[in-house]
PDB file of C-alpha atoms in Angstrom:
ATOM      1  CA  MET C   1      94.164  88.473 124.932  1.00  0.00           C
ATOM      2  CA  ASN C   2      92.517  91.249 126.930  1.00  0.00           C
ATOM      3  CA  ILE C   3      90.147  93.670 125.223  1.00  0.00           C
ATOM      4  CA  LEU C   4      89.828  96.794 127.328  1.00  0.00           C
ATOM      5  CA  THR C   5      86.760  98.967 127.567  1.00  0.00           C
ATOM      6  CA  PRO C   6      87.378 102.713 128.121  1.00  0.00           C
ATOM      7  CA  LYS C   7      85.434 104.485 130.845  1.00  0.00           C
ATOM      8  CA  ASP C   8      84.416 107.355 128.581  1.00  0.00           C
ATOM      9  CA  GLN C   9      82.217 106.535 125.575  1.00  0.00           C
ATOM     10  CA  THR C  10      80.870 109.670 123.923  1.00  0.00           C
ATOM     11  CA  ALA C  11      79.465 110.262 120.462  1.00  0.00           C
ATOM     12  CA  GLU C  12      82.588 112.036 119.228  1.00  0.00           C
ATOM     13  CA  ILE C  13      85.699 110.221 120.458  1.00  0.00           C
ATOM     14  CA  PHE C  14      88.891 110.554 118.486  1.00  0.00           C
ATOM     15  CA  PRO C  15      91.567 110.765 121.211  1.00  0.00           C
ATOM     16  CA  GLU C  16      94.544 112.881 120.180  1.00  0.00           C
ATOM     17  CA  ASN C  17      97.065 110.310 121.404  1.00  0.00           C
ATOM     18  CA  SER C  18      95.282 107.050 120.672  1.00  0.00           C
ATOM     19  CA  MET C  19      97.306 104.601 118.575  1.00  0.00           C
ATOM     20  CA  GLN C  20      99.914 107.216 117.642  1.00  0.00           C
ATOM     21  CA  GLU C  21     102.764 105.636 119.582  1.00  0.00           C
ATOM     22  CA  GLU C  22     104.757 102.911 117.842  1.00  0.00           C
ATOM     23  CA  THR C  23     103.095  99.528 118.321  1.00  0.00           C
ATOM     24  CA  ILE C  24     105.528  96.828 119.467  1.00  0.00           C
ATOM     25  CA  ALA C  25     104.710  93.257 118.459  1.00  0.00           C
ATOM     26  CA  THR C  26     105.220  90.240 120.701  1.00  0.00           C
ATOM     27  CA  ILE C  27     106.053  86.705 119.593  1.00  0.00           C
ATOM     28  CA  GLU C  28     103.573  84.037 120.675  1.00  0.00           C
ATOM     29  CA  ASN C  29     103.837  80.440 119.447  1.00  0.00           C
ATOM     30  CA  GLY C  30     106.162  81.591 116.698  1.00  0.00           C
ATOM     31  CA  LYS C  31     103.690  84.251 115.492  1.00  0.00           C
ATOM     32  CA  GLU C  32     104.130  88.011 115.590  1.00  0.00           C
ATOM     33  CA  ASN C  33     101.220  89.551 117.504  1.00  0.00           C
ATOM     34  CA  PHE C  34     100.500  93.261 117.776  1.00  0.00           C
ATOM     35  CA  PRO C  35      98.683  94.380 120.940  1.00  0.00           C
ATOM     36  CA  PHE C  36      95.231  95.835 120.489  1.00  0.00           C
ATOM     37  CA  PRO C  37      94.837  99.540 121.370  1.00  0.00           C
ATOM     38  CA  GLU C  38      93.564 100.253 124.876  1.00  0.00           C
ATOM     39  CA  THR C  39      90.586 102.011 123.297  1.00  0.00           C
ATOM     40  CA  LEU C  40      89.264  98.762 121.782  1.00  0.00           C
ATOM     41  CA  LEU C  41      85.704  98.042 122.897  1.00  0.00           C
ATOM     42  CA  GLU C  42      84.372  94.552 123.573  1.00  0.00           C
ATOM     43  CA  GLU C  43      80.810  95.048 122.386  1.00  0.00           C
ATOM     44  CA  LYS C  44      79.950  91.372 122.117  1.00  0.00           C
ATOM     45  CA  MET C  45      81.262  88.075 123.439  1.00  0.00           C
ATOM     46  CA  LEU C  46      83.667  86.523 120.959  1.00  0.00           C
ATOM     47  CA  SER C  47      84.775  82.905 120.856  1.00  0.00           C
ATOM     48  CA  LYS C  48      88.444  81.945 121.030  1.00  0.00           C
ATOM     49  CA  GLU C  49      88.439  81.381 117.257  1.00  0.00           C
ATOM     50  CA  ASP C  50      86.806  84.762 116.576  1.00  0.00           C
ATOM     51  CA  LYS C  51      89.347  86.555 118.766  1.00  0.00           C
ATOM     52  CA  GLU C  52      92.145  84.777 116.918  1.00  0.00           C
ATOM     53  CA  LEU C  53      90.720  85.943 113.575  1.00  0.00           C
ATOM     54  CA  LEU C  54      90.454  89.516 114.846  1.00  0.00           C
ATOM     55  CA  GLN C  55      94.055  89.278 116.081  1.00  0.00           C
ATOM     56  CA  GLN C  56      95.154  87.867 112.713  1.00  0.00           C
ATOM     57  CA  GLN C  57      93.653  90.811 110.815  1.00  0.00           C
ATOM     58  CA  TRP C  58      95.048  93.310 113.325  1.00  0.00           C
ATOM     59  CA  ASN C  59      98.497  91.816 112.773  1.00  0.00           C
ATOM     60  CA  ILE C  60      98.125  92.179 108.996  1.00  0.00           C
ATOM     61  CA  TYR C  61      96.895  95.770 109.385  1.00  0.00           C
ATOM     62  CA  ASN C  62      99.981  96.652 111.440  1.00  0.00           C
ATOM     63  CA  ARG C  63     102.410  94.922 109.084  1.00  0.00           C
ATOM     64  CA  LEU C  64     100.910  96.699 106.072  1.00  0.00           C
ATOM     65  CA  LYS C  65     101.252 100.105 107.740  1.00  0.00           C
ATOM     66  CA  GLY C  66     104.922 100.062 106.749  1.00  0.00           C
ATOM     67  CA  VAL C  67     104.449  99.069 103.092  1.00  0.00           C
ATOM     68  CA  GLN C  68     105.513 101.655 100.497  1.00  0.00           C
ATOM     69  CA  ILE C  69     102.536 102.347  98.214  1.00  0.00           C
ATOM     70  CA  ILE C  70     102.532 103.888  94.722  1.00  0.00           C
ATOM     71  CA  ASN C  71      99.455 106.080  94.281  1.00  0.00           C
ATOM     72  CA  ASN C  72      97.328 104.265  91.703  1.00  0.00           C
ATOM     73  CA  LEU C  73      95.214 107.367  91.053  1.00  0.00           C
ATOM     74  CA  LYS C  74      98.269 109.274  89.828  1.00  0.00           C
ATOM     75  CA  LEU C  75      99.227 106.435  87.494  1.00  0.00           C
ATOM     76  CA  ARG C  76      95.738 106.279  85.997  1.00  0.00           C
ATOM     77  CA  MET C  77      95.554 110.036  85.558  1.00  0.00           C
ATOM     78  CA  GLU C  78      98.934 110.087  83.803  1.00  0.00           C
ATOM     79  CA  ALA C  79      97.771 107.284  81.491  1.00  0.00           C
ATOM     80  CA  GLY C  80      94.522 109.099  80.663  1.00  0.00           C
ATOM     81  CA  LEU C  81      92.405 106.344  82.229  1.00  0.00           C
ATOM     82  CA  PRO C  82      89.308 106.740  84.445  1.00  0.00           C
ATOM     83  CA  VAL C  83      90.567 107.559  87.930  1.00  0.00           C
ATOM     84  CA  LEU C  84      88.312 105.107  89.757  1.00  0.00           C
ATOM     85  CA  THR C  85      88.295 101.410  88.895  1.00  0.00           C
ATOM     86  CA  LYS C  86      85.481  98.927  89.412  1.00  0.00           C
ATOM     87  CA  GLY C  87      85.429  97.687  92.991  1.00  0.00           C
ATOM     88  CA  THR C  88      87.391 100.600  94.460  1.00  0.00           C
ATOM     89  CA  LEU C  89      86.492 101.043  98.133  1.00  0.00           C
ATOM     90  CA  VAL C  90      85.311 104.493  99.208  1.00  0.00           C
ATOM     91  CA  HIS C  91      84.585 105.495 102.804  1.00  0.00           C
ATOM     92  CA  GLY C  92      82.379 108.481 103.598  1.00  0.00           C
ATOM     93  CA  THR C  93      82.534 110.518 106.780  1.00  0.00           C
ATOM     94  CA  SER C  94      81.620 113.929 108.149  1.00  0.00           C
ATOM     95  CA  ILE C  95      84.593 116.009 109.260  1.00  0.00           C
ATOM     96  CA  LEU C  96      82.633 118.837 110.876  1.00  0.00           C
ATOM     97  CA  SER C  97      82.620 119.075 114.651  1.00  0.00           C
ATOM     98  CA  GLU C  98      79.475 117.912 116.415  1.00  0.00           C
ATOM     99  CA  THR C  99      80.016 120.395 119.237  1.00  0.00           C
ATOM    100  CA  GLU C 100      81.277 123.571 117.542  1.00  0.00           C
ATOM    101  CA  GLU C 101      79.302 125.104 114.680  1.00  0.00           C
ATOM    102  CA  ASN C 102      81.061 125.130 111.276  1.00  0.00           C
ATOM    103  CA  ALA C 103      84.372 124.010 112.819  1.00  0.00           C
ATOM    104  CA  LEU C 104      86.367 121.078 111.512  1.00  0.00           C
ATOM    105  CA  ASN C 105      86.858 118.033 113.728  1.00  0.00           C
ATOM    106  CA  ILE C 106      90.664 118.151 113.681  1.00  0.00           C
ATOM    107  CA  SER C 107      91.188 115.085 115.871  1.00  0.00           C
ATOM    108  CA  LYS C 108      88.952 113.031 113.563  1.00  0.00           C
ATOM    109  CA  ILE C 109      90.890 114.193 110.499  1.00  0.00           C
ATOM    110  CA  LYS C 110      94.171 113.303 112.222  1.00  0.00           C
ATOM    111  CA  SER C 111      92.833 109.881 113.140  1.00  0.00           C
ATOM    112  CA  PHE C 112      92.030 109.041 109.509  1.00  0.00           C
ATOM    113  CA  ALA C 113      95.363 110.451 108.315  1.00  0.00           C
ATOM    114  CA  GLU C 114      97.359 108.439 110.866  1.00  0.00           C
ATOM    115  CA  ASN C 115      95.307 105.268 111.381  1.00  0.00           C
ATOM    116  CA  GLY C 116      93.384 104.932 108.122  1.00  0.00           C
ATOM    117  CA  VAL C 117      89.794 103.705 108.093  1.00  0.00           C
ATOM    118  CA  LEU C 118      89.243 101.564 111.182  1.00  0.00           C
ATOM    119  CA  SER C 119      86.211 100.031 112.804  1.00  0.00           C
ATOM    120  CA  GLY C 120      84.833 102.349 115.470  1.00  0.00           C
ATOM    121  CA  GLU C 121      85.497  99.799 118.216  1.00  0.00           C
ATOM    122  CA  PHE C 122      89.257 100.180 117.733  1.00  0.00           C
ATOM    123  CA  LEU C 123      88.888 103.887 118.541  1.00  0.00           C
ATOM    124  CA  GLY C 124      86.560 103.427 121.496  1.00  0.00           C
ATOM    125  CA  ILE C 125      83.406 104.270 119.529  1.00  0.00           C
ATOM    126  CA  PRO C 126      80.392 101.914 119.729  1.00  0.00           C
ATOM    127  CA  GLU C 127      79.266 100.739 116.277  1.00  0.00           C
ATOM    128  CA  ASP C 128      75.585 101.492 116.980  1.00  0.00           C
ATOM    129  CA  LEU C 129      73.925  98.627 115.076  1.00  0.00           C
ATOM    130  CA  GLU C 130      76.512  98.735 112.309  1.00  0.00           C
ATOM    131  CA  THR C 131      78.798  95.858 111.360  1.00  0.00           C
ATOM    132  CA  ASN C 132      80.787  95.028 114.494  1.00  0.00           C
ATOM    133  CA  TYR C 133      84.573  95.266 114.226  1.00  0.00           C
ATOM    134  CA  CYS C 134      84.350  96.249 110.542  1.00  0.00           C
ATOM    135  CA  ALA C 135      85.180  99.401 108.593  1.00  0.00           C
ATOM    136  CA  ASP C 136      82.334 100.202 106.192  1.00  0.00           C
ATOM    137  CA  PHE C 137      82.815 101.222 102.564  1.00  0.00           C
ATOM    138  CA  TYR C 138      80.975 101.741  99.292  1.00  0.00           C
ATOM    139  CA  LYS C 139      82.184 100.017  96.122  1.00  0.00           C
ATOM    140  CA  VAL C 140      82.607 101.891  92.838  1.00  0.00           C
ATOM    141  CA  PRO C 141      80.334 100.018  90.353  1.00  0.00           C
ATOM    142  CA  GLU C 142      82.530 100.350  87.245  1.00  0.00           C
ATOM    143  CA  ASN C 143      85.520 102.241  85.876  1.00  0.00           C
ATOM    144  CA  MET C 144      84.602 105.926  86.013  1.00  0.00           C
ATOM    145  CA  SER C 145      85.898 109.431  86.533  1.00  0.00           C
ATOM    146  CA  ILE C 146      85.364 111.381  89.757  1.00  0.00           C
ATOM    147  CA  GLN C 147      82.675 113.457  88.046  1.00  0.00           C
ATOM    148  CA  GLU C 148      80.918 110.336  86.745  1.00  0.00           C
ATOM    149  CA  TYR C 149      80.975 108.853  90.237  1.00  0.00           C
ATOM    150  CA  SER C 150      79.508 112.067  91.668  1.00  0.00           C
ATOM    151  CA  ASP C 151      76.725 111.946  89.061  1.00  0.00           C
ATOM    152  CA  TYR C 152      76.128 108.284  89.948  1.00  0.00           C
ATOM    153  CA  ILE C 153      75.854 109.139  93.660  1.00  0.00           C
ATOM    154  CA  ASN C 154      73.275 111.846  92.948  1.00  0.00           C
ATOM    155  CA  THR C 155      71.150 109.696  90.610  1.00  0.00           C
ATOM    156  CA  LYS C 156      67.908 108.405  92.114  1.00  0.00           C
ATOM    157  CA  ILE C 157      67.316 104.644  92.142  1.00  0.00           C
ATOM    158  CA  LYS C 158      64.077 103.517  90.490  1.00  0.00           C
ATOM    159  CA  LEU C 159      62.845 100.416  92.308  1.00  0.00           C
ATOM    160  CA  GLY C 160      59.181 101.276  92.629  1.00  0.00           C
ATOM    161  CA  VAL C 161      56.762 104.147  92.232  1.00  0.00           C
ATOM    162  CA  VAL C 162      58.888 106.589  94.252  1.00  0.00           C
ATOM    163  CA  PRO C 163      62.559 106.990  93.196  1.00  0.00           C
ATOM    164  CA  LEU C 164      64.964 106.532  96.110  1.00  0.00           C
ATOM    165  CA  SER C 165      68.191 108.341  96.920  1.00  0.00           C
ATOM    166  CA  SER C 166      71.311 106.234  96.485  1.00  0.00           C
ATOM    167  CA  PRO C 167      72.864 104.836  99.689  1.00  0.00           C
ATOM    168  CA  GLU C 168      76.072 106.708  98.852  1.00  0.00           C
ATOM    169  CA  SER C 169      74.336 110.097  98.825  1.00  0.00           C
ATOM    170  CA  PHE C 170      73.889 110.014 102.617  1.00  0.00           C
ATOM    171  CA  LYS C 171      77.574 109.479 103.469  1.00  0.00           C
ATOM    172  CA  LEU C 172      79.572 110.816 100.495  1.00  0.00           C
ATOM    173  CA  PRO C 173      79.740 114.365  99.089  1.00  0.00           C
ATOM    174  CA  SER C 174      76.423 114.860  97.288  1.00  0.00           C
ATOM    175  CA  LYS C 175      73.472 117.167  96.838  1.00  0.00           C
ATOM    176  CA  LYS C 176      72.053 115.747 100.094  1.00  0.00           C
ATOM    177  CA  SER C 177      75.158 116.078 102.263  1.00  0.00           C
ATOM    178  CA  SER C 178      77.077 119.117 103.459  1.00  0.00           C
ATOM    179  CA  SER C 179      79.877 117.963 105.754  1.00  0.00           C
ATOM    180  CA  GLU C 180      81.174 114.722 104.228  1.00  0.00           C
ATOM    181  CA  ILE C 181      84.378 113.779 102.473  1.00  0.00           C
ATOM    182  CA  ALA C 182      85.037 110.591 100.499  1.00  0.00           C
ATOM    183  CA  ILE C 183      88.187 108.609 101.304  1.00  0.00           C
ATOM    184  CA  ILE C 184      89.416 106.607  98.295  1.00  0.00           C
ATOM    185  CA  ILE C 185      91.314 103.387  99.023  1.00  0.00           C
ATOM    186  CA  ASN C 186      94.016 101.870  96.798  1.00  0.00           C
ATOM    187  CA  THR C 187      91.883  98.736  96.677  1.00  0.00           C
ATOM    188  CA  HIS C 188      93.607  96.754  93.931  1.00  0.00           C
ATOM    189  CA  ASN C 189      97.078  96.775  95.470  1.00  0.00           C
ATOM    190  CA  LYS C 190      98.068  93.118  95.901  1.00  0.00           C
ATOM    191  CA  ASP C 191      99.181  93.633  99.517  1.00  0.00           C
ATOM    192  CA  ILE C 192      95.748  94.761 100.644  1.00  0.00           C
ATOM    193  CA  GLN C 193      93.968  91.577  99.567  1.00  0.00           C
ATOM    194  CA  ASP C 194      94.760  89.859 102.875  1.00  0.00           C
ATOM    195  CA  LEU C 195      92.545  92.490 104.508  1.00  0.00           C
ATOM    196  CA  THR C 196      89.821  92.977 101.895  1.00  0.00           C
ATOM    197  CA  GLN C 197      89.055  89.259 101.511  1.00  0.00           C
ATOM    198  CA  TYR C 198      87.472  89.397 104.978  1.00  0.00           C
ATOM    199  CA  ASP C 199      84.451  91.339 103.761  1.00  0.00           C
ATOM    200  CA  ALA C 200      81.106  90.693 105.457  1.00  0.00           C
ATOM    201  CA  TYR C 201      79.314  91.345 102.156  1.00  0.00           C
ATOM    202  CA  ASN C 202      80.933  88.481 100.260  1.00  0.00           C
ATOM    203  CA  ALA C 203      79.895  84.898 100.947  1.00  0.00           C
ATOM    204  CA  TRP C 204      83.348  83.574 101.856  1.00  0.00           C
ATOM    205  CA  GLY C 205      84.153  86.506 104.115  1.00  0.00           C
ATOM    206  CA  PHE C 206      80.812  86.322 105.891  1.00  0.00           C
ATOM    207  CA  SER C 207      81.232  82.586 106.502  1.00  0.00           C
ATOM    208  CA  LYS C 208      84.421  83.362 108.443  1.00  0.00           C
ATOM    209  CA  MET C 209      83.074  86.462 110.222  1.00  0.00           C
ATOM    210  CA  LYS C 210      79.422  85.608 110.886  1.00  0.00           C
ATOM    211  CA  ASN C 211      79.874  85.336 114.659  1.00  0.00           C
ATOM    212  CA  ILE C 212      81.803  88.619 114.834  1.00  0.00           C
ATOM    213  CA  VAL C 213      79.747  91.016 112.730  1.00  0.00           C
ATOM    214  CA  ASN C 214      76.231  92.132 113.527  1.00  0.00           C
ATOM    215  CA  GLU C 215      74.275  90.620 110.637  1.00  0.00           C
ATOM    216  CA  LYS C 216      71.402  93.041 111.297  1.00  0.00           C
ATOM    217  CA  GLY C 217      73.787  95.846 110.401  1.00  0.00           C
ATOM    218  CA  LEU C 218      74.321  94.485 106.884  1.00  0.00           C
ATOM    219  CA  LEU C 219      72.380  96.423 104.262  1.00  0.00           C
ATOM    220  CA  ARG C 220      70.612  93.993 101.939  1.00  0.00           C
ATOM    221  CA  GLY C 221      68.233  94.277  98.996  1.00  0.00           C
ATOM    222  CA  PRO C 222      68.216  95.751  95.461  1.00  0.00           C
ATOM    223  CA  ARG C 223      69.064  99.225  96.728  1.00  0.00           C
ATOM    224  CA  TYR C 224      72.346  97.989  98.232  1.00  0.00           C
ATOM    225  CA  ASP C 225      73.381  94.856  96.335  1.00  0.00           C
ATOM    226  CA  GLY C 226      76.940  95.096  95.035  1.00  0.00           C
ATOM    227  CA  LYS C 227      77.440  98.533  96.572  1.00  0.00           C
ATOM    228  CA  MET C 228      78.577  97.750 100.104  1.00  0.00           C
ATOM    229  CA  SER C 229      81.712  96.430 101.779  1.00  0.00           C
ATOM    230  CA  ALA C 230      82.569  95.830 105.439  1.00  0.00           C
ATOM    231  CA  ILE C 231      86.234  94.961 106.041  1.00  0.00           C
ATOM    232  CA  LEU C 232      87.152  93.260 109.311  1.00  0.00           C
ATOM    233  CA  GLY C 233      89.363  95.634 111.305  1.00  0.00           C
ATOM    234  CA  GLY C 234      90.017  98.218 108.638  1.00  0.00           C
ATOM    235  CA  ILE C 235      92.550  99.626 106.164  1.00  0.00           C
ATOM    236  CA  PRO C 236      95.783 101.458 107.149  1.00  0.00           C
ATOM    237  CA  ALA C 237      96.358 105.076 106.151  1.00  0.00           C
ATOM    238  CA  ASN C 238      99.090 104.412 103.583  1.00  0.00           C
ATOM    239  CA  PHE C 239      96.445 102.812 101.336  1.00  0.00           C
ATOM    240  CA  ILE C 240      94.477 106.077 101.142  1.00  0.00           C
ATOM    241  CA  SER C 241      95.130 107.423  97.645  1.00  0.00           C
ATOM    242  CA  GLY C 242      92.639 110.274  97.362  1.00  0.00           C
ATOM    243  CA  LEU C 243      89.907 112.394  98.930  1.00  0.00           C
ATOM    244  CA  ILE C 244      86.785 113.960  97.432  1.00  0.00           C
ATOM    245  CA  VAL C 245      85.569 117.159  99.077  1.00  0.00           C
ATOM    246  CA  GLY C 246      82.112 118.544  98.348  1.00  0.00           C
ATOM    247  CA  SER C 247      81.438 122.154  97.398  1.00  0.00           C
ATOM    248  CA  LYS C 248      79.055 122.633 100.342  1.00  0.00           C
ATOM    249  CA  LEU C 249      81.792 121.749 102.828  1.00  0.00           C
ATOM    250  CA  LEU C 250      84.202 124.186 101.159  1.00  0.00           C
ATOM    251  CA  GLN C 251      81.615 126.953 101.523  1.00  0.00           C
ATOM    252  CA  ILE C 252      81.041 126.137 105.184  1.00  0.00           C
ATOM    253  CA  GLN C 253      84.733 125.841 106.055  1.00  0.00           C
ATOM    254  CA  PRO C 254      87.187 127.462 103.563  1.00  0.00           C
ATOM    255  CA  ASP C 255      90.209 126.071 105.480  1.00  0.00           C
ATOM    256  CA  THR C 256      89.223 122.479 104.674  1.00  0.00           C
ATOM    257  CA  ILE C 257      91.764 121.866 101.886  1.00  0.00           C
ATOM    258  CA  ARG C 258      94.676 123.372 103.796  1.00  0.00           C
ATOM    259  CA  ILE C 259      93.956 121.282 106.888  1.00  0.00           C
ATOM    260  CA  LEU C 260      93.434 118.077 104.905  1.00  0.00           C
ATOM    261  CA  ARG C 261      96.717 118.621 103.071  1.00  0.00           C
ATOM    262  CA  GLU C 262      98.601 119.302 106.299  1.00  0.00           C
ATOM    263  CA  ASN C 263      97.384 115.996 107.727  1.00  0.00           C
ATOM    264  CA  PHE C 264      97.275 113.638 104.733  1.00  0.00           C
ATOM    265  CA  GLY C 265     100.378 114.940 102.957  1.00  0.00           C
ATOM    266  CA  LYS C 266     101.054 115.701  99.306  1.00  0.00           C
ATOM    267  CA  GLU C 267     100.823 112.073  98.113  1.00  0.00           C
ATOM    268  CA  VAL C 268      97.062 111.930  98.731  1.00  0.00           C
ATOM    269  CA  ILE C 269      95.220 113.671  95.872  1.00  0.00           C
ATOM    270  CA  ILE C 270      92.328 115.933  96.861  1.00  0.00           C
ATOM    271  CA  PHE C 271      89.512 116.307  94.312  1.00  0.00           C
ATOM    272  CA  ASP C 272      86.319 118.301  94.143  1.00  0.00           C
ATOM    273  CA  GLU C 273      83.129 116.616  92.933  1.00  0.00           C
ATOM    274  CA  MET C 274      83.918 117.535  89.320  1.00  0.00           C
ATOM    275  CA  GLY C 275      87.278 115.773  89.465  1.00  0.00           C
ATOM    276  CA  ASN C 276      89.376 118.922  89.660  1.00  0.00           C
ATOM    277  CA  ILE C 277      92.495 118.647  91.814  1.00  0.00           C
ATOM    278  CA  LEU C 278      92.362 121.110  94.700  1.00  0.00           C
TER     279      LEU C 278
END
């Protein structure tokens, strides 16, 4: 297995054509293997066993890309239940360009819409002291509405004399952030468990991944306990069930909703921080 390192490594790399062509699997020793993208970075030396585990999860990711998913958020809304369930994975990211003021990063939006939430290394982006080869998420603490989750994100944590901002408030739409969206994953679908069990923040997952991930990148302590998740490889786009867009981003870039809808399609529900469907 060859892991290729691209010549260009910049802070904002979301190649328009990366990973968009159909991936053809090969059969090796009776197993279906999907080739890694050419953009994959080898940021650390991996053992044969670690490479096999990474290949295993990449194979599962590619197989699950074709699974038909029923949007669990729609079902819960229709039943009058809280939209978010305990343990739901939520990924936060800025979608504003780093090079053009107040412009959306269209290639980044397309990457999430087509590839899902992947570890940066798969897209040619160094992880920068984060969890190597993992996609990072926050976990919803209990069943709650979108508005309740937004209130939770903005609530200070009292651990000492000075209240601290929640970890989520730096990466998800909040009073602190201005360019982020939240990507909600259909976490409790039975098919996704083969991916989510390899989580660096649970004991079993870490025991299997400890030589792959950068342990220094794991966020530990009372401020983070039970809130974090780092899934080896990542989650394909068809498991994205919703987006949360902050009011500050809508003020900065009024075209945000139109562009998100064009890329993610009508099946992905777009909410504001109050839980209204946009």
